[in-house]
mmCIF file of N, CA and C in Angstrom:
data_model
loop_
_atom_site.group_PDB
_atom_site.id
_atom_site.type_symbol
_atom_site.label_atom_id
_atom_site.label_comp_id
_atom_site.label_asym_id
_atom_site.label_seq_id
_atom_site.Cartn_x
_atom_site.Cartn_y
_atom_site.Cartn_z
ATOM 1 N N MET A 5 120.510 69.030 47.017
ATOM 2 C CA MET A 5 120.143 68.921 48.402
ATOM 3 C C MET A 5 119.029 69.929 48.684
ATOM 4 N N ALA A 6 117.973 69.467 49.299
ATOM 5 C CA ALA A 6 116.821 70.320 49.583
ATOM 6 C C ALA A 6 117.093 71.164 50.818
ATOM 7 N N ASN A 7 116.684 72.421 50.710
ATOM 8 C CA ASN A 7 116.855 73.323 51.826
ATOM 9 C C ASN A 7 115.584 73.283 52.673
ATOM 10 N N THR A 8 115.669 72.734 53.876
ATOM 11 C CA THR A 8 114.507 72.656 54.755
ATOM 12 C C THR A 8 114.622 73.716 55.830
ATOM 13 N N PRO A 9 113.485 74.233 56.313
ATOM 14 C CA PRO A 9 113.524 75.294 57.324
ATOM 15 C C PRO A 9 114.218 74.867 58.612
ATOM 16 N N ASP A 10 114.150 73.581 58.943
ATOM 17 C CA ASP A 10 114.757 73.164 60.201
ATOM 18 C C ASP A 10 116.172 72.636 60.025
ATOM 19 N N ASN A 11 116.673 72.696 58.778
ATOM 20 C CA ASN A 11 118.032 72.243 58.478
ATOM 21 C C ASN A 11 118.308 70.839 59.003
ATOM 22 N N GLY A 12 117.305 69.996 58.968
ATOM 23 C CA GLY A 12 117.474 68.615 59.383
ATOM 24 C C GLY A 12 117.356 68.393 60.875
ATOM 25 N N LYS A 13 117.118 69.436 61.659
ATOM 26 C CA LYS A 13 117.005 69.302 63.112
ATOM 27 C C LYS A 13 115.534 69.397 63.507
ATOM 28 N N ALA A 14 115.158 68.642 64.486
ATOM 29 C CA ALA A 14 113.772 68.670 64.953
ATOM 30 C C ALA A 14 113.600 69.832 65.928
ATOM 31 N N ASN A 15 112.663 70.729 65.612
ATOM 32 C CA ASN A 15 112.364 71.854 66.498
ATOM 33 C C ASN A 15 111.185 71.493 67.375
ATOM 34 N N ASN A 16 111.181 72.007 68.586
ATOM 35 C CA ASN A 16 110.068 71.811 69.504
ATOM 36 C C ASN A 16 109.739 70.340 69.709
ATOM 37 N N SER A 17 110.743 69.550 69.923
ATOM 38 C CA SER A 17 110.491 68.145 70.213
ATOM 39 C C SER A 17 109.774 68.058 71.554
ATOM 40 N N PRO A 18 109.017 66.990 71.770
ATOM 41 C CA PRO A 18 108.264 66.880 73.033
ATOM 42 C C PRO A 18 109.158 66.994 74.259
ATOM 43 N N SER A 19 110.353 66.433 74.226
ATOM 44 C CA SER A 19 111.225 66.522 75.392
ATOM 45 C C SER A 19 111.676 67.971 75.627
ATOM 46 N N ASN A 20 111.938 68.700 74.569
ATOM 47 C CA ASN A 20 112.318 70.104 74.689
ATOM 48 C C ASN A 20 111.135 70.920 75.223
ATOM 49 N N TYR A 21 109.967 70.641 74.722
ATOM 50 C CA TYR A 21 108.764 71.337 75.172
ATOM 51 C C TYR A 21 108.527 71.091 76.662
ATOM 52 N N GLU A 22 108.642 69.851 77.077
ATOM 53 C CA GLU A 22 108.424 69.507 78.478
ATOM 54 C C GLU A 22 109.439 70.205 79.386
ATOM 55 N N LYS A 23 110.669 70.316 78.925
ATOM 56 C CA LYS A 23 111.701 70.991 79.705
ATOM 57 C C LYS A 23 111.366 72.474 79.858
ATOM 58 N N VAL A 24 111.000 73.108 78.769
ATOM 59 C CA VAL A 24 110.654 74.532 78.807
ATOM 60 C C VAL A 24 109.413 74.743 79.665
ATOM 61 N N ARG A 25 108.437 73.866 79.527
ATOM 62 C CA ARG A 25 107.197 73.978 80.315
ATOM 63 C C ARG A 25 107.488 73.825 81.813
ATOM 64 N N ALA A 26 108.351 72.882 82.166
ATOM 65 C CA ALA A 26 108.707 72.679 83.573
ATOM 66 C C ALA A 26 109.421 73.905 84.133
ATOM 67 N N GLU A 27 110.319 74.498 83.346
ATOM 68 C CA GLU A 27 111.019 75.703 83.783
ATOM 69 C C GLU A 27 110.043 76.855 83.990
ATOM 70 N N GLN A 28 109.070 76.971 83.096
ATOM 71 C CA GLN A 28 108.074 78.034 83.209
ATOM 72 C C GLN A 28 107.210 77.837 84.455
ATOM 73 N N LEU A 29 106.808 76.618 84.722
ATOM 74 C CA LEU A 29 106.004 76.348 85.910
ATOM 75 C C LEU A 29 106.783 76.642 87.191
ATOM 76 N N GLU A 30 108.061 76.312 87.194
ATOM 77 C CA GLU A 30 108.900 76.595 88.361
ATOM 78 C C GLU A 30 109.052 78.105 88.552
ATOM 79 N N TYR A 31 109.266 78.818 87.452
ATOM 80 C CA TYR A 31 109.377 80.273 87.519
ATOM 81 C C TYR A 31 108.077 80.886 88.050
ATOM 82 N N ASN A 32 106.937 80.419 87.536
ATOM 83 C CA ASN A 32 105.645 80.941 87.984
ATOM 84 C C ASN A 32 105.432 80.678 89.470
ATOM 85 N N SER A 33 105.847 79.522 89.925
ATOM 86 C CA SER A 33 105.700 79.179 91.331
ATOM 87 C C SER A 33 106.539 80.095 92.215
ATOM 88 N N LYS A 34 107.782 80.348 91.812
ATOM 89 C CA LYS A 34 108.654 81.243 92.573
ATOM 90 C C LYS A 34 108.108 82.664 92.578
ATOM 91 N N ARG A 35 107.624 83.095 91.425
ATOM 92 C CA ARG A 35 107.092 84.456 91.330
ATOM 93 C C ARG A 35 105.842 84.619 92.182
ATOM 94 N N ALA A 36 105.015 83.571 92.225
ATOM 95 C CA ALA A 36 103.791 83.636 93.023
ATOM 96 C C ALA A 36 104.109 83.819 94.497
ATOM 97 N N LYS A 37 105.275 83.370 94.920
ATOM 98 C CA LYS A 37 105.692 83.546 96.304
ATOM 99 C C LYS A 37 106.343 84.906 96.513
ATOM 100 N N GLY A 38 106.626 85.610 95.440
ATOM 101 C CA GLY A 38 107.290 86.906 95.517
ATOM 102 C C GLY A 38 106.356 87.994 95.996
ATOM 103 N N TYR A 39 106.951 89.157 96.291
ATOM 104 C CA TYR A 39 106.177 90.247 96.868
ATOM 105 C C TYR A 39 105.136 90.824 95.922
ATOM 106 N N ARG A 40 105.371 90.782 94.617
ATOM 107 C CA ARG A 40 104.378 91.336 93.687
ATOM 108 C C ARG A 40 103.075 90.558 93.755
ATOM 109 N N GLU A 41 103.176 89.254 93.647
ATOM 110 C CA GLU A 41 101.963 88.436 93.696
ATOM 111 C C GLU A 41 101.280 88.539 95.050
ATOM 112 N N GLN A 42 102.062 88.627 96.117
ATOM 113 C CA GLN A 42 101.474 88.786 97.444
ATOM 114 C C GLN A 42 100.718 90.106 97.538
ATOM 115 N N ALA A 43 101.335 91.170 97.034
ATOM 116 C CA ALA A 43 100.703 92.491 97.088
ATOM 117 C C ALA A 43 99.426 92.523 96.257
ATOM 118 N N LEU A 44 99.446 91.863 95.100
ATOM 119 C CA LEU A 44 98.248 91.849 94.252
ATOM 120 C C LEU A 44 97.108 91.071 94.896
ATOM 121 N N LYS A 45 97.444 90.140 95.769
ATOM 122 C CA LYS A 45 96.401 89.406 96.498
ATOM 123 C C LYS A 45 95.905 90.199 97.699
ATOM 124 N N LEU A 46 96.780 91.000 98.306
ATOM 125 C CA LEU A 46 96.415 91.758 99.507
ATOM 126 C C LEU A 46 95.588 93.009 99.213
ATOM 127 N N PHE A 47 95.970 93.730 98.165
ATOM 128 C CA PHE A 47 95.404 95.049 97.918
ATOM 129 C C PHE A 47 94.483 95.054 96.705
ATOM 130 N N PRO A 48 93.518 95.979 96.701
ATOM 131 C CA PRO A 48 92.710 96.141 95.484
ATOM 132 C C PRO A 48 93.582 96.675 94.351
ATOM 133 N N TRP A 49 93.225 96.363 93.137
ATOM 134 C CA TRP A 49 94.036 96.735 91.976
ATOM 135 C C TRP A 49 93.752 98.185 91.577
ATOM 136 N N ILE A 50 94.153 99.085 92.451
ATOM 137 C CA ILE A 50 93.933 100.521 92.270
ATOM 138 C C ILE A 50 95.234 101.240 92.609
ATOM 139 N N CYS A 51 95.610 102.225 91.789
ATOM 140 C CA CYS A 51 96.810 103.021 92.074
ATOM 141 C C CYS A 51 96.581 103.821 93.349
ATOM 142 N N GLY A 52 97.537 103.751 94.250
ATOM 143 C CA GLY A 52 97.436 104.450 95.526
ATOM 144 C C GLY A 52 97.551 105.958 95.421
ATOM 145 N N ARG A 53 97.935 106.499 94.261
ATOM 146 C CA ARG A 53 98.064 107.941 94.088
ATOM 147 C C ARG A 53 96.925 108.511 93.244
ATOM 148 N N CYS A 54 96.809 108.042 92.018
ATOM 149 C CA CYS A 54 95.820 108.624 91.094
ATOM 150 C C CYS A 54 94.487 107.880 91.112
ATOM 151 N N THR A 55 94.398 106.802 91.832
ATOM 152 C CA THR A 55 93.188 105.971 91.999
ATOM 153 C C THR A 55 92.686 105.335 90.708
ATOM 154 N N ARG A 56 93.558 105.194 89.738
ATOM 155 C CA ARG A 56 93.187 104.485 88.507
ATOM 156 C C ARG A 56 92.968 103.015 88.842
ATOM 157 N N GLU A 57 91.881 102.443 88.317
ATOM 158 C CA GLU A 57 91.563 101.038 88.574
ATOM 159 C C GLU A 57 92.100 100.168 87.441
ATOM 160 N N PHE A 58 92.519 98.961 87.796
ATOM 161 C CA PHE A 58 93.106 98.036 86.832
ATOM 162 C C PHE A 58 92.326 96.731 86.804
ATOM 163 N N ASP A 59 92.318 96.125 85.622
ATOM 164 C CA ASP A 59 91.761 94.784 85.477
ATOM 165 C C ASP A 59 92.892 93.873 85.000
ATOM 166 N N ARG A 60 92.613 92.612 84.841
ATOM 167 C CA ARG A 60 93.656 91.633 84.513
ATOM 168 C C ARG A 60 94.484 92.026 83.283
ATOM 169 N N PRO A 61 93.882 92.448 82.150
ATOM 170 C CA PRO A 61 94.715 92.779 80.982
ATOM 171 C C PRO A 61 95.680 93.949 81.208
ATOM 172 N N GLY A 62 95.320 94.909 82.032
ATOM 173 C CA GLY A 62 96.175 96.072 82.255
ATOM 174 C C GLY A 62 97.041 95.970 83.495
ATOM 175 N N LEU A 63 97.041 94.810 84.124
ATOM 176 C CA LEU A 63 97.727 94.644 85.405
ATOM 177 C C LEU A 63 99.236 94.845 85.322
ATOM 178 N N SER A 64 99.811 94.692 84.143
ATOM 179 C CA SER A 64 101.260 94.879 84.005
ATOM 180 C C SER A 64 101.662 96.338 84.234
ATOM 181 N N GLU A 65 100.708 97.267 84.168
ATOM 182 C CA GLU A 65 100.992 98.683 84.407
ATOM 183 C C GLU A 65 100.871 99.066 85.874
ATOM 184 N N LEU A 66 100.523 98.109 86.718
ATOM 185 C CA LEU A 66 100.414 98.354 88.152
ATOM 186 C C LEU A 66 101.642 97.760 88.831
ATOM 187 N N THR A 67 102.391 98.586 89.545
ATOM 188 C CA THR A 67 103.646 98.148 90.142
ATOM 189 C C THR A 67 103.546 98.154 91.666
ATOM 190 N N VAL A 68 104.444 97.433 92.286
ATOM 191 C CA VAL A 68 104.544 97.435 93.745
ATOM 192 C C VAL A 68 105.654 98.405 94.129
ATOM 193 N N HIS A 69 105.300 99.412 94.891
ATOM 194 C CA HIS A 69 106.267 100.400 95.360
ATOM 195 C C HIS A 69 106.619 100.086 96.806
ATOM 196 N N HIS A 70 107.913 100.079 97.106
ATOM 197 C CA HIS A 70 108.378 99.902 98.476
ATOM 198 C C HIS A 70 108.408 101.270 99.139
ATOM 199 N N VAL A 71 107.597 101.434 100.158
ATOM 200 C CA VAL A 71 107.437 102.735 100.810
ATOM 201 C C VAL A 71 108.767 103.263 101.340
ATOM 202 N N ASP A 72 109.581 102.387 101.927
ATOM 203 C CA ASP A 72 110.864 102.829 102.466
ATOM 204 C C ASP A 72 112.001 102.724 101.443
ATOM 205 N N HIS A 73 111.675 102.399 100.208
ATOM 206 C CA HIS A 73 112.617 102.282 99.091
ATOM 207 C C HIS A 73 113.637 101.152 99.289
ATOM 208 N N ASN A 74 113.372 100.242 100.209
ATOM 209 C CA ASN A 74 114.247 99.094 100.447
ATOM 210 C C ASN A 74 113.577 97.853 99.868
ATOM 211 N N HIS A 75 114.074 97.382 98.747
ATOM 212 C CA HIS A 75 113.454 96.243 98.066
ATOM 213 C C HIS A 75 113.676 94.924 98.786
ATOM 214 N N ASP A 76 114.517 94.915 99.801
ATOM 215 C CA ASP A 76 114.706 93.709 100.599
ATOM 216 C C ASP A 76 113.767 93.664 101.797
ATOM 217 N N ASN A 77 113.064 94.753 102.063
ATOM 218 C CA ASN A 77 112.121 94.823 103.180
ATOM 219 C C ASN A 77 110.736 94.449 102.655
ATOM 220 N N ASN A 78 110.387 93.174 102.793
ATOM 221 C CA ASN A 78 109.131 92.659 102.249
ATOM 222 C C ASN A 78 108.325 91.908 103.301
ATOM 223 N N PRO A 79 107.761 92.627 104.285
ATOM 224 C CA PRO A 79 106.945 91.943 105.279
ATOM 225 C C PRO A 79 105.694 91.361 104.621
ATOM 226 N N THR A 80 105.302 90.181 105.071
ATOM 227 C CA THR A 80 104.175 89.488 104.432
ATOM 228 C C THR A 80 102.840 90.195 104.646
ATOM 229 N N ASP A 81 102.776 91.123 105.611
ATOM 230 C CA ASP A 81 101.529 91.863 105.807
ATOM 231 C C ASP A 81 101.378 93.019 104.820
ATOM 232 N N GLY A 82 102.410 93.261 104.014
ATOM 233 C CA GLY A 82 102.342 94.300 102.993
ATOM 234 C C GLY A 82 102.525 95.707 103.513
ATOM 235 N N SER A 83 103.003 95.855 104.741
ATOM 236 C CA SER A 83 103.104 97.186 105.341
ATOM 237 C C SER A 83 104.150 98.084 104.683
ATOM 238 N N ASN A 84 105.027 97.527 103.868
ATOM 239 C CA ASN A 84 106.021 98.336 103.166
ATOM 240 C C ASN A 84 105.701 98.474 101.679
ATOM 241 N N TRP A 85 104.536 98.047 101.266
ATOM 242 C CA TRP A 85 104.168 98.075 99.853
ATOM 243 C C TRP A 85 102.968 98.977 99.617
ATOM 244 N N GLU A 86 102.931 99.527 98.429
ATOM 245 C CA GLU A 86 101.720 100.162 97.921
ATOM 246 C C GLU A 86 101.699 99.948 96.420
ATOM 247 N N LEU A 87 100.521 99.769 95.881
ATOM 248 C CA LEU A 87 100.383 99.576 94.444
ATOM 249 C C LEU A 87 100.269 100.939 93.783
ATOM 250 N N LEU A 88 101.124 101.171 92.786
ATOM 251 C CA LEU A 88 101.117 102.420 92.036
ATOM 252 C C LEU A 88 101.159 102.104 90.548
ATOM 253 N N CYS A 89 100.479 102.923 89.743
ATOM 254 C CA CYS A 89 100.598 102.767 88.294
ATOM 255 C C CYS A 89 102.030 103.165 87.901
ATOM 256 N N ILE A 90 102.435 102.788 86.716
ATOM 257 C CA ILE A 90 103.825 103.037 86.316
ATOM 258 C C ILE A 90 104.159 104.532 86.319
ATOM 259 N N TYR A 91 103.194 105.378 86.039
ATOM 260 C CA TYR A 91 103.447 106.815 85.987
ATOM 261 C C TYR A 91 103.652 107.380 87.399
ATOM 262 N N CYS A 92 102.765 107.017 88.306
ATOM 263 C CA CYS A 92 102.892 107.487 89.688
ATOM 264 C C CYS A 92 104.128 106.873 90.350
ATOM 265 N N HIS A 93 104.477 105.648 89.977
ATOM 266 C CA HIS A 93 105.668 105.001 90.535
ATOM 267 C C HIS A 93 106.925 105.757 90.104
ATOM 268 N N ASP A 94 106.984 106.134 88.832
ATOM 269 C CA ASP A 94 108.122 106.930 88.358
ATOM 270 C C ASP A 94 108.206 108.267 89.089
ATOM 271 N N GLU A 95 107.068 108.911 89.303
ATOM 272 C CA GLU A 95 107.036 110.189 90.013
ATOM 273 C C GLU A 95 107.518 110.021 91.453
ATOM 274 N N GLU A 96 107.101 108.947 92.093
ATOM 275 C CA GLU A 96 107.517 108.694 93.474
ATOM 276 C C GLU A 96 109.027 108.496 93.564
ATOM 277 N N HIS A 97 109.602 107.781 92.604
ATOM 278 C CA HIS A 97 111.046 107.588 92.615
ATOM 279 C C HIS A 97 111.791 108.871 92.275
ATOM 280 N N SER A 98 111.210 109.724 91.444
ATOM 281 C CA SER A 98 111.824 111.029 91.161
ATOM 282 C C SER A 98 111.877 111.882 92.429
ATOM 283 N N LYS A 99 110.807 111.846 93.211
ATOM 284 C CA LYS A 99 110.793 112.585 94.474
ATOM 285 C C LYS A 99 111.894 112.078 95.398
ATOM 286 N N HIS A 100 112.037 110.759 95.458
ATOM 287 C CA HIS A 100 113.069 110.183 96.333
ATOM 288 C C HIS A 100 114.466 110.573 95.853
ATOM 289 N N GLU A 101 114.684 110.539 94.553
ATOM 290 C CA GLU A 101 115.988 110.946 94.011
ATOM 291 C C GLU A 101 116.286 112.401 94.344
ATOM 292 N N ASN A 102 115.273 113.254 94.263
ATOM 293 C CA ASN A 102 115.466 114.661 94.617
ATOM 294 C C ASN A 102 115.795 114.821 96.098
ATOM 295 N N LEU A 103 115.160 114.024 96.929
ATOM 296 C CA LEU A 103 115.454 114.068 98.357
ATOM 297 C C LEU A 103 116.898 113.676 98.612
ATOM 298 N N VAL A 104 117.351 112.615 97.969
ATOM 299 C CA VAL A 104 118.730 112.164 98.143
ATOM 300 C C VAL A 104 119.704 113.196 97.586
ATOM 301 N N ARG A 105 119.377 113.729 96.422
ATOM 302 C CA ARG A 105 120.281 114.654 95.744
ATOM 303 C C ARG A 105 120.310 116.041 96.380
ATOM 304 N N TYR A 106 119.127 116.562 96.737
ATOM 305 C CA TYR A 106 119.059 117.953 97.183
ATOM 306 C C TYR A 106 118.679 118.120 98.651
ATOM 307 N N GLY A 107 118.296 117.039 99.302
ATOM 308 C CA GLY A 107 118.013 117.102 100.726
ATOM 309 C C GLY A 107 116.582 117.395 101.099
ATOM 310 N N SER A 108 115.730 117.739 100.151
ATOM 311 C CA SER A 108 114.347 118.032 100.492
ATOM 312 C C SER A 108 113.475 117.900 99.257
ATOM 313 N N THR A 109 112.232 117.517 99.488
ATOM 314 C CA THR A 109 111.281 117.451 98.378
ATOM 315 C C THR A 109 110.268 118.589 98.453
ATOM 316 N N THR A 110 110.334 119.376 99.529
ATOM 317 C CA THR A 110 109.404 120.489 99.668
ATOM 318 C C THR A 110 110.047 121.763 99.145
ATOM 319 N N GLU A 111 109.207 122.630 98.638
ATOM 320 C CA GLU A 111 109.712 123.898 98.100
ATOM 321 C C GLU A 111 110.103 124.816 99.245
ATOM 322 N N ARG A 112 111.249 125.422 99.139
ATOM 323 C CA ARG A 112 111.710 126.343 100.162
ATOM 324 C C ARG A 112 111.089 127.714 99.944
ATOM 325 N N LYS A 113 110.748 128.378 101.056
ATOM 326 C CA LYS A 113 110.230 129.739 100.952
ATOM 327 C C LYS A 113 111.401 130.673 100.732
ATOM 328 N N ARG A 114 111.241 131.547 99.788
ATOM 329 C CA ARG A 114 112.298 132.501 99.476
ATOM 330 C C ARG A 114 111.925 133.870 100.029
ATOM 331 N N ALA A 115 112.935 134.536 100.527
ATOM 332 C CA ALA A 115 112.716 135.894 101.030
ATOM 333 C C ALA A 115 112.464 136.816 99.844
ATOM 334 N N PRO A 116 111.598 137.796 100.016
ATOM 335 C CA PRO A 116 111.349 138.727 98.906
ATOM 336 C C PRO A 116 112.611 139.520 98.561
ATOM 337 N N ALA A 117 112.703 139.889 97.317
ATOM 338 C CA ALA A 117 113.856 140.661 96.852
ATOM 339 C C ALA A 117 113.858 142.035 97.507
ATOM 340 N N THR A 118 115.020 142.509 97.881
ATOM 341 C CA THR A 118 115.132 143.829 98.521
ATOM 342 C C THR A 118 115.786 144.851 97.601
ATOM 343 N N HIS A 119 116.443 144.407 96.555
ATOM 344 C CA HIS A 119 117.115 145.309 95.633
ATOM 345 C C HIS A 119 116.085 145.929 94.689
ATOM 346 N N ASN A 120 116.169 147.229 94.532
ATOM 347 C CA ASN A 120 115.285 147.935 93.616
ATOM 348 C C ASN A 120 116.174 148.633 92.581
ATOM 349 N N PRO A 121 116.217 148.115 91.366
ATOM 350 C CA PRO A 121 117.112 148.698 90.361
ATOM 351 C C PRO A 121 116.727 150.115 89.946
ATOM 352 N N PHE A 122 115.502 150.526 90.221
ATOM 353 C CA PHE A 122 115.057 151.859 89.807
ATOM 354 C C PHE A 122 115.017 152.854 90.967
ATOM 355 N N ALA A 123 115.587 152.502 92.090
ATOM 356 C CA ALA A 123 115.536 153.362 93.283
ATOM 357 C C ALA A 123 116.145 154.728 93.013
ATOM 358 N N ASN A 124 117.231 154.791 92.289
ATOM 359 C CA ASN A 124 117.910 156.069 92.040
ATOM 360 C C ASN A 124 117.676 156.565 90.626
ATOM 361 N N LEU A 125 116.638 156.135 89.982
ATOM 362 C CA LEU A 125 116.370 156.508 88.600
ATOM 363 C C LEU A 125 116.175 158.024 88.453
ATOM 364 N N LYS A 126 115.444 158.615 89.376
ATOM 365 C CA LYS A 126 115.185 160.056 89.293
ATOM 366 C C LYS A 126 116.493 160.849 89.369
ATOM 367 N N ASP A 127 117.361 160.422 90.281
ATOM 368 C CA ASP A 127 118.665 161.098 90.417
ATOM 369 C C ASP A 127 119.526 160.873 89.182
ATOM 370 N N MET A 128 119.415 159.695 88.579
ATOM 371 C CA MET A 128 120.219 159.385 87.405
ATOM 372 C C MET A 128 119.735 160.136 86.176
ATOM 373 N N MET A 129 118.509 160.569 86.148
ATOM 374 C CA MET A 129 117.951 161.257 84.989
ATOM 375 C C MET A 129 118.314 162.745 84.999
ATOM 376 N N LYS A 130 118.843 163.282 86.069
ATOM 377 C CA LYS A 130 119.195 164.703 86.164
ATOM 378 C C LYS A 130 120.408 165.028 85.363
#
């Protein structure tokens, strides 16, 4: 018995191809209506933080950031979105996590130290 790569089954038959192609077209259509595609049409392809510019091949590194961190808040005017590169997007989410975890993203001013460990050194040397 000859060993064939397809083990007697037809791979990529036209009906299977058409089914996969139809699913892909439906997915693309749904995605085009999504907030990412809307944002890419509304805004220039530039990171809102570091101002790095993107072209079509590098577009996967440009993300849509929700300003209020609510991914269900997607107004069609884009007022809750900004385009950020993946690095700036990660930094923005780190800031938000710190705010949630510690209550503030700004550095607190610390009072100067008042303790002087050498204040009584002269007396101690006697």
